[in-house]
PDB file of C-alpha atoms and ligand atoms in Angstrom:
ATOM      1  CA  MET A  16       0.000   0.000   0.000  1.00 48.00           C
ATOM      2  CA  SER A  17       1.448   3.396  -0.924  1.00 49.00           C
ATOM      3  CA  VAL A  18       1.895   5.961   1.836  1.00 55.00           C
ATOM      4  CA  ALA A  19       0.397   9.264   0.770  1.00 59.00           C
ATOM      5  CA  LYS A  20       1.595  12.198   2.861  1.00 61.00           C
ATOM      6  CA  LYS A  21      -0.660  15.139   3.504  1.00 68.00           C
ATOM      7  CA  GLU A  22       0.130  17.985   5.855  1.00 75.00           C
ATOM      8  CA  TYR A  23      -2.622  18.511   8.384  1.00 78.00           C
ATOM      9  CA  LYS A  24      -2.698  21.833  10.249  1.00 91.00           C
ATOM     10  CA  ARG A  25      -4.757  20.267  12.969  1.00 96.00           C
ATOM     11  CA  ILE A  26      -5.630  16.588  13.333  1.00 98.00           C
ATOM     12  CA  THR A  27      -9.340  15.876  13.664  1.00 98.00           C
ATOM     13  CA  VAL A  28     -11.253  12.628  13.948  1.00 98.00           C
ATOM     14  CA  LYS A  29     -12.011  13.041  10.241  1.00 97.00           C
ATOM     15  CA  SER A  30      -8.312  13.354   9.333  1.00 96.00           C
ATOM     16  CA  LEU A  31      -7.694   9.981  10.993  1.00 98.00           C
ATOM     17  CA  VAL A  32     -10.407   8.254   8.975  1.00 96.00           C
ATOM     18  CA  ASP A  33      -8.959   9.977   5.870  1.00 96.00           C
ATOM     19  CA  MET A  34      -5.487   8.664   6.722  1.00 97.00           C
ATOM     20  CA  LYS A  35      -6.799   5.117   6.906  1.00 98.00           C
ATOM     21  CA  SER A  36      -8.548   5.386   3.561  1.00 96.00           C
ATOM     22  CA  ARG A  37      -5.321   6.719   1.980  1.00 96.00           C
ATOM     23  CA  GLY A  38      -3.143   4.058   3.593  1.00 97.00           C
ATOM     24  CA  GLU A  39      -1.239   6.562   5.749  1.00 97.00           C
ATOM     25  CA  LYS A  40      -0.301   5.100   9.135  1.00 98.00           C
ATOM     26  CA  ILE A  41      -1.317   6.975  12.280  1.00 98.00           C
ATOM     27  CA  SER A  42       1.160   7.715  15.084  1.00 98.00           C
ATOM     28  CA  MET A  43      -0.053   7.998  18.667  1.00 98.00           C
ATOM     29  CA  LEU A  44       1.824   8.434  21.978  1.00 99.00           C
ATOM     30  CA  THR A  45       0.777   9.142  25.535  1.00 98.00           C
ATOM     31  CA  ALA A  46       1.359  12.368  27.467  1.00 99.00           C
ATOM     32  CA  TYR A  47       0.117  13.439  30.866  1.00 98.00           C
ATOM     33  CA  ASP A  48       1.734  16.858  31.303  1.00 98.00           C
ATOM     34  CA  TYR A  49       2.418  20.117  29.466  1.00 98.00           C
ATOM     35  CA  THR A  50       6.172  19.702  28.865  1.00 98.00           C
ATOM     36  CA  MET A  51       5.995  16.172  27.452  1.00 98.00           C
ATOM     37  CA  ALA A  52       2.922  17.014  25.338  1.00 98.00           C
ATOM     38  CA  LYS A  53       4.750  20.017  23.837  1.00 98.00           C
ATOM     39  CA  ILE A  54       7.625  17.761  22.715  1.00 98.00           C
ATOM     40  CA  VAL A  55       5.346  14.997  21.389  1.00 98.00           C
ATOM     41  CA  ASP A  56       3.163  17.485  19.484  1.00 98.00           C
ATOM     42  CA  GLY A  57       6.196  19.357  18.127  1.00 98.00           C
ATOM     43  CA  ALA A  58       7.580  16.057  16.809  1.00 98.00           C
ATOM     44  CA  GLY A  59       4.480  15.704  14.618  1.00 97.00           C
ATOM     45  CA  ILE A  60       2.778  12.786  16.379  1.00 98.00           C
ATOM     46  CA  ASP A  61      -0.835  12.646  15.150  1.00 98.00           C
ATOM     47  CA  VAL A  62      -2.680  11.671  18.332  1.00 98.00           C
ATOM     48  CA  ILE A  63      -1.819  12.291  21.989  1.00 98.00           C
ATOM     49  CA  LEU A  64      -3.484   9.905  24.388  1.00 99.00           C
ATOM     50  CA  VAL A  65      -3.949  11.116  27.942  1.00 99.00           C
ATOM     51  CA  GLY A  66      -4.073   7.513  29.073  1.00 98.00           C
ATOM     52  CA  ASP A  67      -5.167   6.226  32.435  1.00 98.00           C
ATOM     53  CA  SER A  68      -1.693   4.650  32.377  1.00 98.00           C
ATOM     54  CA  ALA A  69      -0.929   7.928  34.204  1.00 98.00           C
ATOM     55  CA  SER A  70      -2.061   5.901  37.210  1.00 98.00           C
ATOM     56  CA  ASN A  71       1.034   3.674  36.785  1.00 97.00           C
ATOM     57  CA  VAL A  72       3.499   6.073  35.192  1.00 97.00           C
ATOM     58  CA  MET A  73       2.784   9.297  37.082  1.00 98.00           C
ATOM     59  CA  ALA A  74       1.334   8.067  40.371  1.00 98.00           C
ATOM     60  CA  GLY A  75       3.135   4.728  40.799  1.00 97.00           C
ATOM     61  CA  HIS A  76      -0.002   2.612  41.245  1.00 97.00           C
ATOM     62  CA  GLU A  77       0.162  -1.057  40.311  1.00 95.00           C
ATOM     63  CA  THR A  78      -2.965  -0.808  38.123  1.00 97.00           C
ATOM     64  CA  THR A  79      -4.969   1.834  36.270  1.00 97.00           C
ATOM     65  CA  LEU A  80      -7.953   1.429  38.608  1.00 98.00           C
ATOM     66  CA  PRO A  81      -7.223   4.081  41.254  1.00 98.00           C
ATOM     67  CA  ILE A  82      -6.982   7.134  38.957  1.00 98.00           C
ATOM     68  CA  THR A  83     -10.005   9.433  39.253  1.00 98.00           C
ATOM     69  CA  LEU A  84     -11.919  11.668  36.851  1.00 98.00           C
ATOM     70  CA  ASP A  85     -10.472  14.750  38.577  1.00 98.00           C
ATOM     71  CA  HIS A  86      -6.933  13.420  38.087  1.00 98.00           C
ATOM     72  CA  MET A  87      -7.596  12.718  34.397  1.00 98.00           C
ATOM     73  CA  ILE A  88      -9.021  16.216  33.906  1.00 98.00           C
ATOM     74  CA  TYR A  89      -5.919  17.727  35.538  1.00 98.00           C
ATOM     75  CA  HIS A  90      -3.582  15.726  33.258  1.00 98.00           C
ATOM     76  CA  ALA A  91      -5.666  16.351  30.122  1.00 98.00           C
ATOM     77  CA  SER A  92      -5.968  20.104  30.654  1.00 98.00           C
ATOM     78  CA  SER A  93      -2.162  20.332  31.040  1.00 98.00           C
ATOM     79  CA  VAL A  94      -1.741  18.448  27.740  1.00 98.00           C
ATOM     80  CA  VAL A  95      -4.337  20.504  25.873  1.00 98.00           C
ATOM     81  CA  ARG A  96      -2.521  23.750  26.785  1.00 98.00           C
ATOM     82  CA  ALA A  97       0.589  22.422  25.029  1.00 98.00           C
ATOM     83  CA  ILE A  98      -0.673  21.262  21.676  1.00 97.00           C
ATOM     84  CA  ASP A  99      -0.931  22.988  18.293  1.00 97.00           C
ATOM     85  CA  ARG A 100      -1.648  20.046  16.000  1.00 98.00           C
ATOM     86  CA  ALA A 101      -2.342  16.672  17.608  1.00 98.00           C
ATOM     87  CA  LEU A 102      -5.775  15.257  18.400  1.00 98.00           C
ATOM     88  CA  VAL A 103      -6.058  14.827  22.187  1.00 98.00           C
ATOM     89  CA  VAL A 104      -7.908  11.687  23.312  1.00 99.00           C
ATOM     90  CA  VAL A 105      -8.608  11.261  27.030  1.00 98.00           C
ATOM     91  CA  ASP A 106      -9.275   7.962  28.810  1.00 98.00           C
ATOM     92  CA  LEU A 107     -12.474   7.723  30.821  1.00 98.00           C
ATOM     93  CA  PRO A 108     -11.143   6.183  34.034  1.00 98.00           C
ATOM     94  CA  PHE A 109     -12.413   3.025  35.723  1.00 98.00           C
ATOM     95  CA  GLY A 110     -15.727   3.459  37.521  1.00 97.00           C
ATOM     96  CA  THR A 111     -16.887   6.547  35.636  1.00 97.00           C
ATOM     97  CA  TYR A 112     -18.828   4.892  32.792  1.00 97.00           C
ATOM     98  CA  GLN A 113     -19.527   1.240  33.576  1.00 93.00           C
ATOM     99  CA  SER A 114     -22.542   1.594  35.866  1.00 92.00           C
ATOM    100  CA  ASP A 115     -25.018   3.394  33.623  1.00 94.00           C
ATOM    101  CA  PRO A 116     -25.148   5.477  30.421  1.00 97.00           C
ATOM    102  CA  LYS A 117     -26.213   8.668  32.219  1.00 97.00           C
ATOM    103  CA  GLU A 118     -23.187   8.553  34.492  1.00 97.00           C
ATOM    104  CA  ALA A 119     -20.994   7.776  31.488  1.00 98.00           C
ATOM    105  CA  LEU A 120     -22.301  10.852  29.683  1.00 98.00           C
ATOM    106  CA  ARG A 121     -21.782  13.053  32.763  1.00 98.00           C
ATOM    107  CA  SER A 122     -18.165  11.833  32.996  1.00 98.00           C
ATOM    108  CA  ALA A 123     -17.474  12.419  29.296  1.00 98.00           C
ATOM    109  CA  ILE A 124     -19.010  15.892  29.464  1.00 98.00           C
ATOM    110  CA  ARG A 125     -16.769  16.790  32.422  1.00 98.00           C
ATOM    111  CA  ILE A 126     -13.700  15.667  30.441  1.00 98.00           C
ATOM    112  CA  MET A 127     -14.683  17.721  27.388  1.00 98.00           C
ATOM    113  CA  LYS A 128     -15.766  20.837  29.336  1.00 98.00           C
ATOM    114  CA  GLU A 129     -13.077  20.944  32.002  1.00 98.00           C
ATOM    115  CA  SER A 130     -10.025  19.712  30.080  1.00 98.00           C
ATOM    116  CA  GLY A 131     -10.667  20.837  26.499  1.00 98.00           C
ATOM    117  CA  GLY A 132      -9.774  17.336  25.192  1.00 98.00           C
ATOM    118  CA  HIS A 133     -11.118  16.394  21.771  1.00 98.00           C
ATOM    119  CA  ALA A 134     -12.395  12.851  22.335  1.00 98.00           C
ATOM    120  CA  VAL A 135     -12.690  10.136  24.977  1.00 98.00           C
ATOM    121  CA  LYS A 136     -11.507   6.533  24.992  1.00 98.00           C
ATOM    122  CA  MET A 137     -13.430   3.705  26.673  1.00 98.00           C
ATOM    123  CA  GLU A 138     -12.461   0.083  27.331  1.00 98.00           C
ATOM    124  CA  GLY A 139     -14.903  -2.685  26.433  1.00 97.00           C
ATOM    125  CA  GLY A 140     -17.359  -4.036  23.886  1.00 97.00           C
ATOM    126  CA  LYS A 141     -21.021  -4.981  24.001  1.00 97.00           C
ATOM    127  CA  GLU A 142     -21.257  -4.513  27.781  1.00 96.00           C
ATOM    128  CA  ILE A 143     -20.745  -0.728  27.432  1.00 97.00           C
ATOM    129  CA  LYS A 144     -22.609  -0.248  24.141  1.00 97.00           C
ATOM    130  CA  GLU A 145     -25.405   1.888  25.625  1.00 97.00           C
ATOM    131  CA  SER A 146     -22.925   4.195  27.379  1.00 97.00           C
ATOM    132  CA  ILE A 147     -20.959   4.651  24.162  1.00 98.00           C
ATOM    133  CA  LYS A 148     -24.122   5.496  22.226  1.00 98.00           C
ATOM    134  CA  ARG A 149     -25.239   8.006  24.837  1.00 98.00           C
ATOM    135  CA  ILE A 150     -21.892   9.808  24.688  1.00 98.00           C
ATOM    136  CA  LEU A 151     -21.823   9.781  20.887  1.00 98.00           C
ATOM    137  CA  ASN A 152     -25.368  11.194  20.800  1.00 98.00           C
ATOM    138  CA  ALA A 153     -24.103  14.187  22.756  1.00 98.00           C
ATOM    139  CA  GLY A 154     -21.586  14.874  19.971  1.00 98.00           C
ATOM    140  CA  ILE A 155     -18.536  13.565  21.823  1.00 98.00           C
ATOM    141  CA  PRO A 156     -16.186  11.423  19.691  1.00 98.00           C
ATOM    142  CA  VAL A 157     -15.392   8.020  21.191  1.00 98.00           C
ATOM    143  CA  MET A 158     -12.360   5.790  20.598  1.00 98.00           C
ATOM    144  CA  GLY A 159     -12.945   2.138  21.548  1.00 98.00           C
ATOM    145  CA  HIS A 160     -10.404  -0.152  23.220  1.00 98.00           C
ATOM    146  CA  LEU A 161     -10.501  -3.967  22.944  1.00 98.00           C
ATOM    147  CA  GLY A 162      -8.173  -6.892  23.640  1.00 98.00           C
ATOM    148  CA  LEU A 163      -6.168  -6.424  26.801  1.00 97.00           C
ATOM    149  CA  THR A 164      -8.191  -3.832  28.676  1.00 97.00           C
ATOM    150  CA  PRO A 165      -6.188  -2.983  31.810  1.00 95.00           C
ATOM    151  CA  GLN A 166      -9.240  -1.697  33.721  1.00 96.00           C
ATOM    152  CA  SER A 167     -10.416  -5.349  33.785  1.00 95.00           C
ATOM    153  CA  ILE A 168      -7.117  -6.734  35.021  1.00 94.00           C
ATOM    154  CA  TYR A 169      -8.698  -8.386  38.063  1.00 94.00           C
ATOM    155  CA  LYS A 170     -11.089 -10.250  35.755  1.00 91.00           C
ATOM    156  CA  PHE A 171      -8.223 -11.454  33.493  1.00 91.00           C
ATOM    157  CA  GLY A 172      -5.791 -12.034  36.369  1.00 92.00           C
ATOM    158  CA  THR A 173      -2.789 -11.458  34.065  1.00 90.00           C
ATOM    159  CA  TYR A 174      -1.413  -9.034  31.459  1.00 92.00           C
ATOM    160  CA  THR A 175      -0.739 -11.778  28.884  1.00 93.00           C
ATOM    161  CA  VAL A 176      -1.898 -11.765  25.243  1.00 96.00           C
ATOM    162  CA  ARG A 177      -5.712 -11.787  24.839  1.00 96.00           C
ATOM    163  CA  ALA A 178      -8.000 -13.429  22.260  1.00 96.00           C
ATOM    164  CA  LYS A 179      -5.764 -16.393  21.466  1.00 96.00           C
ATOM    165  CA  GLU A 180      -8.745 -18.713  21.875  1.00 96.00           C
ATOM    166  CA  GLU A 181     -11.384 -18.872  19.165  1.00 97.00           C
ATOM    167  CA  GLN A 182     -14.313 -17.831  21.356  1.00 97.00           C
ATOM    168  CA  GLU A 183     -12.614 -14.651  22.637  1.00 97.00           C
ATOM    169  CA  ALA A 184     -11.342 -13.799  19.135  1.00 98.00           C
ATOM    170  CA  LYS A 185     -14.878 -14.175  17.737  1.00 98.00           C
ATOM    171  CA  GLN A 186     -16.288 -11.900  20.447  1.00 98.00           C
ATOM    172  CA  LEU A 187     -13.561  -9.316  19.787  1.00 98.00           C
ATOM    173  CA  LYS A 188     -14.379  -9.264  16.048  1.00 98.00           C
ATOM    174  CA  GLU A 189     -18.075  -8.785  16.837  1.00 98.00           C
ATOM    175  CA  ASP A 190     -17.284  -6.016  19.324  1.00 98.00           C
ATOM    176  CA  ALA A 191     -15.116  -4.194  16.763  1.00 98.00           C
ATOM    177  CA  LEU A 192     -17.970  -4.222  14.235  1.00 98.00           C
ATOM    178  CA  MET A 193     -20.403  -3.087  16.930  1.00 98.00           C
ATOM    179  CA  LEU A 194     -18.108  -0.161  17.904  1.00 98.00           C
ATOM    180  CA  GLU A 195     -17.863   0.940  14.285  1.00 98.00           C
ATOM    181  CA  LYS A 196     -21.628   0.649  13.821  1.00 98.00           C
ATOM    182  CA  ALA A 197     -22.295   2.589  17.022  1.00 97.00           C
ATOM    183  CA  GLY A 198     -20.195   5.454  15.630  1.00 98.00           C
ATOM    184  CA  CYS A 199     -16.757   5.211  17.272  1.00 98.00           C
ATOM    185  CA  PHE A 200     -14.168   7.083  15.173  1.00 98.00           C
ATOM    186  CA  ALA A 201     -11.272   4.704  15.944  1.00 98.00           C
ATOM    187  CA  LEU A 202     -10.335   1.671  17.951  1.00 98.00           C
ATOM    188  CA  VAL A 203      -7.317   0.606  20.020  1.00 98.00           C
ATOM    189  CA  LEU A 204      -6.399  -3.092  19.996  1.00 98.00           C
ATOM    190  CA  GLU A 205      -4.047  -4.031  22.814  1.00 98.00           C
ATOM    191  CA  LYS A 206      -1.913  -7.166  23.024  1.00 98.00           C
ATOM    192  CA  ILE A 207      -3.696  -9.572  20.690  1.00 98.00           C
ATOM    193  CA  PRO A 208      -2.288 -11.838  17.935  1.00 98.00           C
ATOM    194  CA  ALA A 209      -1.096  -9.837  14.888  1.00 98.00           C
ATOM    195  CA  LYS A 210      -3.145 -11.992  12.509  1.00 98.00           C
ATOM    196  CA  LEU A 211      -6.381 -11.275  14.351  1.00 98.00           C
ATOM    197  CA  ALA A 212      -5.602  -7.534  14.588  1.00 98.00           C
ATOM    198  CA  LYS A 213      -4.974  -7.381  10.831  1.00 98.00           C
ATOM    199  CA  GLU A 214      -8.253  -9.149  10.169  1.00 98.00           C
ATOM    200  CA  VAL A 215     -10.126  -6.688  12.394  1.00 98.00           C
ATOM    201  CA  ALA A 216      -8.434  -3.669  10.745  1.00 98.00           C
ATOM    202  CA  LYS A 217      -9.516  -4.973   7.345  1.00 98.00           C
ATOM    203  CA  SER A 218     -13.090  -5.588   8.479  1.00 98.00           C
ATOM    204  CA  VAL A 219     -13.799  -2.006   9.601  1.00 98.00           C
ATOM    205  CA  ASN A 220     -13.512   1.406   7.930  1.00 97.00           C
ATOM    206  CA  ILE A 221     -12.471   3.205  11.110  1.00 98.00           C
ATOM    207  CA  PRO A 222      -8.749   3.349  11.990  1.00 98.00           C
ATOM    208  CA  VAL A 223      -7.411   0.584  14.218  1.00 98.00           C
ATOM    209  CA  ILE A 224      -4.463   1.615  16.393  1.00 98.00           C
ATOM    210  CA  GLY A 225      -2.395  -1.222  17.824  1.00 98.00           C
ATOM    211  CA  ILE A 226      -0.214  -1.722  20.869  1.00 98.00           C
ATOM    212  CA  GLY A 227       1.303  -5.177  20.827  1.00 98.00           C
ATOM    213  CA  ALA A 228      -1.020  -6.014  17.917  1.00 98.00           C
ATOM    214  CA  GLY A 229       1.466  -6.241  15.038  1.00 98.00           C
ATOM    215  CA  ASN A 230       1.943  -4.251  11.864  1.00 98.00           C
ATOM    216  CA  GLY A 231      -1.252  -5.061   9.979  1.00 98.00           C
ATOM    217  CA  VAL A 232      -3.237  -2.279  11.663  1.00 98.00           C
ATOM    218  CA  ASP A 233      -3.650   1.404  10.744  1.00 98.00           C
ATOM    219  CA  GLY A 234      -1.425   2.964  13.378  1.00 98.00           C
ATOM    220  CA  GLN A 235       0.577   2.380  16.537  1.00 98.00           C
ATOM    221  CA  VAL A 236       0.504   3.675  20.096  1.00 98.00           C
ATOM    222  CA  LEU A 237       3.127   3.361  22.841  1.00 98.00           C
ATOM    223  CA  VAL A 238       3.430   4.776  26.327  1.00 98.00           C
ATOM    224  CA  THR A 239       5.954   7.597  25.880  1.00 98.00           C
ATOM    225  CA  HIS A 240       7.773   6.991  29.172  1.00 98.00           C
ATOM    226  CA  ASP A 241       8.388   3.383  28.050  1.00 98.00           C
ATOM    227  CA  MET A 242       9.571   4.182  24.511  1.00 98.00           C
ATOM    228  CA  VAL A 243      12.076   6.793  25.695  1.00 98.00           C
ATOM    229  CA  GLY A 244      13.301   4.355  28.351  1.00 98.00           C
ATOM    230  CA  MET A 245      12.422   6.466  31.401  1.00 97.00           C
ATOM    231  CA  THR A 246      10.786   3.368  32.819  1.00 95.00           C
ATOM    232  CA  HIS A 247      13.002   0.302  32.759  1.00 89.00           C
ATOM    233  CA  GLU A 248      11.224  -2.499  34.619  1.00 88.00           C
ATOM    234  CA  PHE A 249       8.466  -2.977  32.022  1.00 88.00           C
ATOM    235  CA  ASN A 250       9.832  -4.987  29.090  1.00 92.00           C
ATOM    236  CA  PRO A 251       7.091  -6.518  26.925  1.00 95.00           C
ATOM    237  CA  ARG A 252       8.091  -7.919  23.532  1.00 95.00           C
ATOM    238  CA  PHE A 253       6.132  -5.227  21.651  1.00 97.00           C
ATOM    239  CA  LEU A 254       8.029  -2.333  23.209  1.00 98.00           C
ATOM    240  CA  ARG A 255      10.734  -0.663  21.108  1.00 98.00           C
ATOM    241  CA  ARG A 256      12.923   1.600  23.229  1.00 97.00           C
ATOM    242  CA  TYR A 257      14.169   4.583  21.238  1.00 98.00           C
ATOM    243  CA  MET A 258      16.321   5.944  24.062  1.00 97.00           C
ATOM    244  CA  ASN A 259      17.641   4.959  27.448  1.00 97.00           C
ATOM    245  CA  LEU A 260      16.605   8.045  29.378  1.00 98.00           C
ATOM    246  CA  TYR A 261      16.653   6.146  32.671  1.00 98.00           C
ATOM    247  CA  GLU A 262      20.412   5.746  32.336  1.00 97.00           C
ATOM    248  CA  GLU A 263      21.012   9.217  30.894  1.00 98.00           C
ATOM    249  CA  MET A 264      18.980  10.931  33.601  1.00 98.00           C
ATOM    250  CA  THR A 265      20.560   8.861  36.353  1.00 98.00           C
ATOM    251  CA  ASN A 266      24.011   9.883  35.083  1.00 98.00           C
ATOM    252  CA  ALA A 267      22.983  13.550  34.880  1.00 98.00           C
ATOM    253  CA  PHE A 268      21.484  13.576  38.392  1.00 98.00           C
ATOM    254  CA  SER A 269      24.486  11.794  39.810  1.00 98.00           C
ATOM    255  CA  GLN A 270      26.914  14.218  38.122  1.00 98.00           C
ATOM    256  CA  TYR A 271      24.877  17.183  39.415  1.00 98.00           C
ATOM    257  CA  GLY A 272      24.995  15.721  42.931  1.00 98.00           C
ATOM    258  CA  LYS A 273      28.777  15.396  42.708  1.00 98.00           C
ATOM    259  CA  ASP A 274      29.165  18.927  41.277  1.00 98.00           C
ATOM    260  CA  VAL A 275      27.111  20.431  44.111  1.00 98.00           C
ATOM    261  CA  LYS A 276      29.032  18.506  46.773  1.00 98.00           C
ATOM    262  CA  SER A 277      32.408  19.439  45.273  1.00 98.00           C
ATOM    263  CA  GLY A 278      31.471  23.103  44.850  1.00 98.00           C
ATOM    264  CA  ASP A 279      31.992  22.887  41.072  1.00 98.00           C
ATOM    265  CA  PHE A 280      28.393  24.020  40.467  1.00 98.00           C
ATOM    266  CA  PRO A 281      27.659  26.875  40.035  1.00 98.00           C
ATOM    267  CA  ASN A 282      30.799  28.302  38.439  1.00 98.00           C
ATOM    268  CA  ASP A 283      31.599  31.993  37.838  1.00 98.00           C
ATOM    269  CA  LYS A 284      29.535  32.113  34.639  1.00 98.00           C
ATOM    270  CA  GLU A 285      26.515  30.514  36.304  1.00 98.00           C
ATOM    271  CA  GLN A 286      25.926  33.281  38.823  1.00 97.00           C
ATOM    272  CA  TYR A 287      25.011  36.983  38.933  1.00 97.00           C
TER     273      TYR A 287
HETATM  274  O1  KIV B  29      -3.705   4.211  29.143  1.00 92.44           O
HETATM  275  C1  KIV B  29      -2.994   3.986  28.147  1.00 92.44           C
HETATM  276  O2  KIV B  29      -1.834   4.426  28.045  1.00 92.44           O
HETATM  277  C2  KIV B  29      -3.565   3.182  27.077  1.00 92.44           C
HETATM  278  C3  KIV B  29      -2.655   2.732  25.969  1.00 92.44           C
HETATM  279  C4  KIV B  29      -1.784   1.638  26.457  1.00 92.44           C
HETATM  280  C5  KIV B  29      -3.391   2.357  24.759  1.00 92.44           C
HETATM  281  O3  KIV B  29      -4.722   2.889  27.097  1.00 92.44           O
END
């Protein structure tokens, strides 16, 4: 498939669907704060995800479950202030949309009003269909998320590859079609076999963004702190580390500590 390049001043949900139809892959990374979002946006990444992975990466929780709507709004509003071009998608956190469609809509409205984000992402298939529809009816774009859905980690019991068995793969394919039919503008597939992800991407017209889902999808997403190597204990097979910032930052901090102790910092030129 040829890769047509078109310069977009501002990425919208429509530009993403356009990219898929032209065979142009979509790049997506996470950001949770102003400074990181500024760098990611300036680098030309198409979509910034304010993921509930902030619960792990920023707050040090073991799972994504503890992060609240207020926390997500704080992170998302910091990101929105930084961006000129990227589409900003914000995760609806655990417990803010599963109980009933009205609560789901209230949560999505708070995200849109209080953070200025452009769309929300929700984990799950048929079980949250009514909530998704309610949010879409209010004019809020929704990105779906299937496969490994970390908000259900206590149901799965493990972070291993999902949908390897026929029954789960069949359900995932049905859920993807349902999400497209309901009106979602895109879909994340996390940690599923590459063959299945490719099949799903071919079966829908909306863009499918993969993480640990192979190269047969329409775009890729990674957690920024993982791909720049700021985190170093999380090493799944799908992760490509573009830098080793953990080591570089450790060396810089350690050198700074030594320079302060020795009196080398600040020198004559570094004072008034
Ligand atoms: O929260 C997150 O960062 C995510 C990505 C892993 C897709 O949902």
